[in-house]
Structure formats: structure tokens, C-alpha cells
XYZ file of C-alpha atoms in Angstrom:
303
model
C 280.690 110.590 176.904
C 278.080 107.636 177.849
C 278.538 105.058 180.733
C 276.454 102.460 182.004
C 277.097 100.904 185.379
C 275.418 97.780 186.487
C 272.083 98.395 184.540
C 269.383 95.779 185.202
C 265.913 95.535 184.028
C 263.022 93.230 184.289
C 259.652 93.581 182.512
C 256.587 93.113 184.816
C 255.442 89.527 184.962
C 258.881 88.098 183.580
C 261.237 85.741 185.386
C 264.247 86.466 183.437
C 265.712 89.750 183.309
C 266.007 91.586 180.121
C 269.183 93.349 181.400
C 271.500 91.837 183.987
C 274.143 93.923 185.495
C 275.251 95.704 182.061
C 278.251 98.179 182.229
C 279.651 99.585 178.958
C 280.870 103.014 177.879
C 280.837 104.759 174.230
C 283.308 107.867 173.511
C 282.493 110.634 170.906
C 284.027 109.885 167.501
C 283.444 106.076 167.701
C 280.969 103.334 167.096
C 279.937 100.928 169.582
C 278.141 98.039 168.165
C 275.832 95.852 170.224
C 275.672 92.235 168.930
C 273.592 89.486 169.822
C 270.529 87.334 168.848
C 267.015 88.392 168.881
C 266.138 88.614 172.673
C 269.636 89.474 173.788
C 268.562 92.666 175.302
C 269.704 95.151 172.658
C 266.243 96.876 172.454
C 265.720 97.183 175.967
C 269.325 99.034 176.412
C 268.160 101.269 173.699
C 265.029 101.911 175.249
C 266.807 102.675 178.354
C 269.063 105.320 176.785
C 266.197 106.971 174.525
C 264.138 107.689 177.666
C 261.346 104.954 176.992
C 262.223 102.891 179.860
C 263.315 104.144 183.275
C 266.380 102.590 185.008
C 265.171 100.133 187.601
C 268.775 99.105 188.737
C 272.462 100.963 188.174
C 273.105 104.161 186.659
C 273.372 105.820 183.139
C 275.753 108.756 182.927
C 276.265 111.289 180.050
C 279.483 113.181 180.806
C 279.149 112.045 184.156
C 275.848 113.422 184.962
C 272.533 111.183 185.332
C 270.758 110.604 182.211
C 267.506 111.789 183.537
C 268.903 115.305 184.443
C 270.761 115.542 181.054
C 267.311 114.706 178.953
C 265.466 116.990 181.165
C 267.705 119.870 180.445
C 268.424 119.250 176.897
C 266.647 116.081 175.272
C 267.992 116.808 171.802
C 271.444 115.624 172.817
C 270.549 112.143 172.215
C 268.388 110.536 169.261
C 267.431 107.532 168.190
C 266.417 105.737 165.021
C 264.251 102.727 166.159
C 263.426 99.771 164.276
C 259.997 100.900 163.334
C 259.301 103.778 160.514
C 259.510 106.703 163.021
C 257.349 109.483 160.688
C 253.904 110.302 159.428
C 253.180 108.223 156.534
C 250.697 110.690 155.018
C 253.148 113.677 155.149
C 255.602 114.110 152.522
C 259.285 113.929 153.377
C 259.942 117.796 153.433
C 256.783 117.953 155.690
C 258.051 115.193 158.174
C 261.122 116.757 158.364
C 259.664 120.190 159.107
C 257.409 118.736 161.637
C 260.161 116.888 163.529
C 262.421 120.009 163.338
C 259.623 122.248 165.079
C 259.292 119.445 167.577
C 262.750 119.664 168.568
C 262.298 123.150 169.087
C 263.992 124.308 166.008
C 262.838 127.527 164.142
C 263.489 130.343 161.469
C 266.590 130.096 159.521
C 268.120 127.329 161.758
C 265.321 125.039 161.097
C 265.218 125.391 157.209
C 269.297 124.953 157.216
C 268.868 121.690 159.309
C 266.083 120.266 156.996
C 267.952 121.087 153.963
C 271.103 119.506 155.400
C 269.475 116.478 156.695
C 268.029 115.818 153.552
C 270.877 116.309 151.754
C 272.796 113.814 154.043
C 270.352 111.176 153.524
C 270.203 111.896 149.928
C 266.533 112.350 149.847
C 266.349 115.909 147.749
C 264.648 114.012 144.824
C 261.955 112.644 147.234
C 261.102 115.948 148.858
C 257.385 116.103 147.834
C 256.794 112.217 148.101
C 254.612 111.175 150.638
C 256.520 108.785 153.211
C 254.122 105.934 152.736
C 255.198 105.753 149.039
C 258.832 105.455 149.412
C 260.680 102.151 149.270
C 261.910 100.244 152.264
C 265.372 101.775 151.970
C 264.308 105.426 151.496
C 262.188 105.077 154.649
C 265.363 104.027 156.510
C 267.082 107.103 155.107
C 264.084 109.420 156.293
C 264.325 107.908 159.646
C 268.062 108.582 159.627
C 267.392 112.311 158.530
C 264.835 112.859 161.149
C 267.173 111.680 163.724
C 269.879 114.127 162.802
C 267.643 117.143 162.745
C 268.815 118.692 166.079
C 272.560 117.488 165.708
C 272.504 115.220 168.646
C 275.734 114.185 170.261
C 274.699 110.496 171.073
C 273.150 108.481 168.234
C 271.146 105.279 168.948
C 270.535 102.950 166.122
C 268.261 99.711 166.611
C 268.521 97.334 163.873
C 268.254 100.075 161.287
C 268.621 98.051 158.196
C 266.234 95.381 159.006
C 264.205 94.604 155.466
C 266.410 96.867 153.256
C 268.295 96.019 150.097
C 271.848 95.691 150.073
C 272.361 99.080 148.498
C 270.472 100.769 151.110
C 272.035 98.798 153.769
C 275.481 99.897 152.529
C 274.455 103.623 152.349
C 273.133 103.569 155.939
C 276.412 101.855 157.313
C 278.531 104.426 155.467
C 276.297 107.223 156.632
C 276.726 106.012 160.243
C 280.311 105.900 159.972
C 280.746 109.351 158.636
C 278.631 110.464 161.618
C 281.122 109.087 164.198
C 284.067 110.419 161.967
C 282.537 113.911 162.416
C 282.471 113.583 166.307
C 279.155 111.855 167.278
C 279.123 108.810 169.694
C 277.268 106.106 168.288
C 275.231 103.086 169.616
C 274.535 100.607 166.822
C 272.579 97.644 167.722
C 272.189 94.796 165.278
C 272.292 90.846 165.001
C 274.239 91.119 161.765
C 277.567 90.365 162.535
C 278.931 91.492 159.164
C 277.373 95.239 159.677
C 279.453 95.286 163.148
C 282.239 94.306 161.761
C 281.929 97.037 158.744
C 281.515 99.846 161.062
C 282.196 99.220 165.019
C 285.224 100.373 166.818
C 284.404 98.367 169.914
C 282.066 95.573 170.462
C 279.743 94.599 173.106
C 278.549 91.099 172.853
C 274.889 90.323 174.705
C 273.054 87.274 175.496
C 270.211 86.649 177.822
C 270.716 90.547 178.988
C 274.479 89.884 180.009
C 277.650 91.279 178.558
C 279.752 88.314 177.316
C 282.747 90.216 176.115
C 283.272 93.939 175.341
C 286.588 95.020 173.564
C 287.925 96.741 170.383
C 286.700 94.929 167.371
C 290.444 94.184 166.454
C 291.256 92.854 169.816
C 287.984 90.295 169.759
C 288.841 88.981 166.301
C 292.365 88.202 167.481
C 291.541 86.517 170.550
C 292.279 82.984 170.650
C 292.399 82.832 167.060
C 293.240 79.040 166.525
C 290.752 78.694 163.849
C 292.194 77.635 159.965
C 289.723 78.765 157.470
C 290.491 76.383 153.958
C 288.503 76.671 150.887
C 290.029 73.695 148.578
C 288.725 71.274 146.157
C 288.263 67.601 147.239
C 288.613 68.041 150.856
C 286.316 66.103 153.017
C 285.472 66.253 156.923
C 287.515 62.930 157.454
C 290.659 64.776 156.521
C 290.533 67.425 159.093
C 288.635 66.076 162.098
C 291.829 64.529 163.561
C 293.309 68.481 163.666
C 290.432 69.876 165.858
C 286.473 70.670 165.573
C 285.431 70.969 162.049
C 282.700 73.402 160.743
C 281.559 73.746 156.839
C 280.061 76.712 155.523
C 279.334 77.292 151.713
C 282.452 75.395 150.595
C 284.780 77.057 153.394
C 285.985 74.655 155.989
C 286.825 75.946 159.427
C 289.196 74.009 161.901
C 289.341 74.977 165.354
C 292.680 73.716 166.056
C 293.363 71.298 168.935
C 296.026 72.126 171.250
C 299.619 71.840 169.816
C 298.411 71.553 166.258
C 299.881 74.064 163.645
C 298.197 75.222 160.553
C 301.226 73.620 158.469
C 300.587 70.431 159.515
C 296.886 70.506 158.371
C 298.101 72.074 154.825
C 300.779 69.707 154.741
C 298.017 66.657 155.325
C 295.974 68.037 152.780
C 298.687 68.360 150.253
C 299.875 64.828 150.377
C 296.085 63.686 150.071
C 296.118 65.639 146.834
C 293.641 68.313 147.714
C 294.157 71.674 145.993
C 293.951 74.461 148.473
C 292.666 77.711 146.826
C 292.756 79.777 149.989
C 293.731 79.533 153.524
C 293.595 81.740 156.295
C 294.567 81.699 160.041
C 295.195 84.007 163.180
C 291.855 85.972 162.996
C 288.453 84.629 163.740
C 284.958 86.318 163.088
C 282.439 87.414 165.354
C 280.187 84.402 164.552
C 283.070 82.200 165.801
C 283.725 84.239 169.015
C 279.730 84.014 169.743
C 279.504 80.407 168.860
C 282.407 79.944 171.415
C 281.020 81.834 174.096
C 277.146 80.581 173.805
C 277.320 77.553 171.823
C 274.733 78.874 169.578
C 274.671 80.853 166.264
C 274.123 84.689 166.217
C 271.303 84.164 163.887
C 269.487 81.889 166.460
C 266.767 83.651 168.409
């Protein structure tokens, strides 16, 4: 449905391009995860697709037609749920939905039906009469989501939609987004939370400094060059592992990027010979943090 072809953008007065020759695609019924640290270009890309920024170089196509022409003819085909709270704080939940439904040119019975459906989807019925400013952080995110869905858009853009919410609300939002894709929408989901991308994305685009470092299915990326042995064990130390490759530790989990020719069985045998009790071992699949580190030499959580 969506195709970006060599899209570049430079903000006035800046030296480095915010986007530098970005190409990617998104299809109906799938979630594309845009993954990268703060400043990677994710929000700039979302701003292009939502119409907030005009394309300086390259092309953005919707079903083969230029984005500008599609938005001029039918702007509600695309909806965005931004990082910020995009509603009127002094209005109630129901009043906000009615207001934005009217802005989306909905009226009469269709307007009432969409307001009810979106309120039900976001599980906001119990808060219909509550002013938006009094909602919790998680409920405000749900209201953002409900507003974005009013006009039944075909392309949904999510820019860091779970920032500052509790784990339960985060799980709700992620499940809701996956449901929307399963029902046929094309979804672009921008985040710097790798675990969220792993949870819902079908394809992943890794961005840094405005460039696409890698794009593929999630499964292909996680299986790519997966020579990392992860071990959780009692009594293990870095000196036992360093001769087998590059060693990292994270909360009691040891990861070894195995050197060429080293087999995981060799490492486990050496640990056993040293009297180490291995409680968990995993090999043949890396995570997005490890892949990003390999590509950029810094953490996804770095700014």
C-alpha cells in the first residue's frame, strides 16, 4: 500500500539530513516497526506520511499514487496517533470523539456508530463523561488511539504511542495495534523500545542518523548472523568465556558473540568442566538490541 522511494529531508539551518535516502514499504494487514534511538529520524518520517512535512526529495506513494494527491482527495485514508496528547483537555471523552468525528466529515448515524465503536475498541465507555485532562496517562493514550480510528483509516501511523504509560496500558495498546493490522490496516509503528517492535512487527526497519541500516522480516533479522550464545549460570565469570568470543553481561545473563569456528557445545563443555551449573542456554537467535549494536556499535537506548 505504502512505498517510500529515496526520501530525504534536511531541516533549515542543519548540517546533517534528518532523512537520507530512506526507502521502505508497508502492506495491508501488517505492522512495520521503525526502530531506532532518539534522533534517528522516526518522527520526521511519520511527519512526512501524516502531511506535517512536505517531501523535499524522493517520492511517497499510496497504492502507486503520490501521497499529496491522495491526501488532497481523501485525507482520512491516513491517521496518526502522535507522541503528544492530541485532544482537547477540557472536553470529555465523548465530546472529544464527537468533535474529531465531525472534523473527519462524519455525520448522522455513521458518526454515532463510529464514536461508539471506537470508544468500545479503546475500552473507554466507563470514562465517556470524564474530562480528558483527568484521565490517567494510559487512558489518554487510549483516547489518542480512539480518535485516530474514527474515520476507519487504511494506513495508521503510531509515533512512540506508549511513552510514559504503565505496563498494563502498554500491553493494551500493543494488542490493539496488532488487532488493527489483523483486520486489514497497514500500520507503521515507530519506537525505540525494541521489545515492543519484537512483540508486534511483521517487518522491521532499523534507522539511525536518518538512514535505513536494515529492513527485513522480523524473523529474518533475528536469525541473521545469529552466532550469540546466551547463558544464565551459577558461578560463571568473564574469564571463563572471553576465550570463546566477545562477552557481555546483562542482569545475570551472559552473552558470547562466538568467534569464528567456535561451537556452542565447546563453551558449555568448558563451563561444565569448571564446575559451573548452567540454568539456561540459548543459541541461534539474536535480539534486536544485539543486531543494532552490531550495526552501529551503540545501544538502542542511546540518544
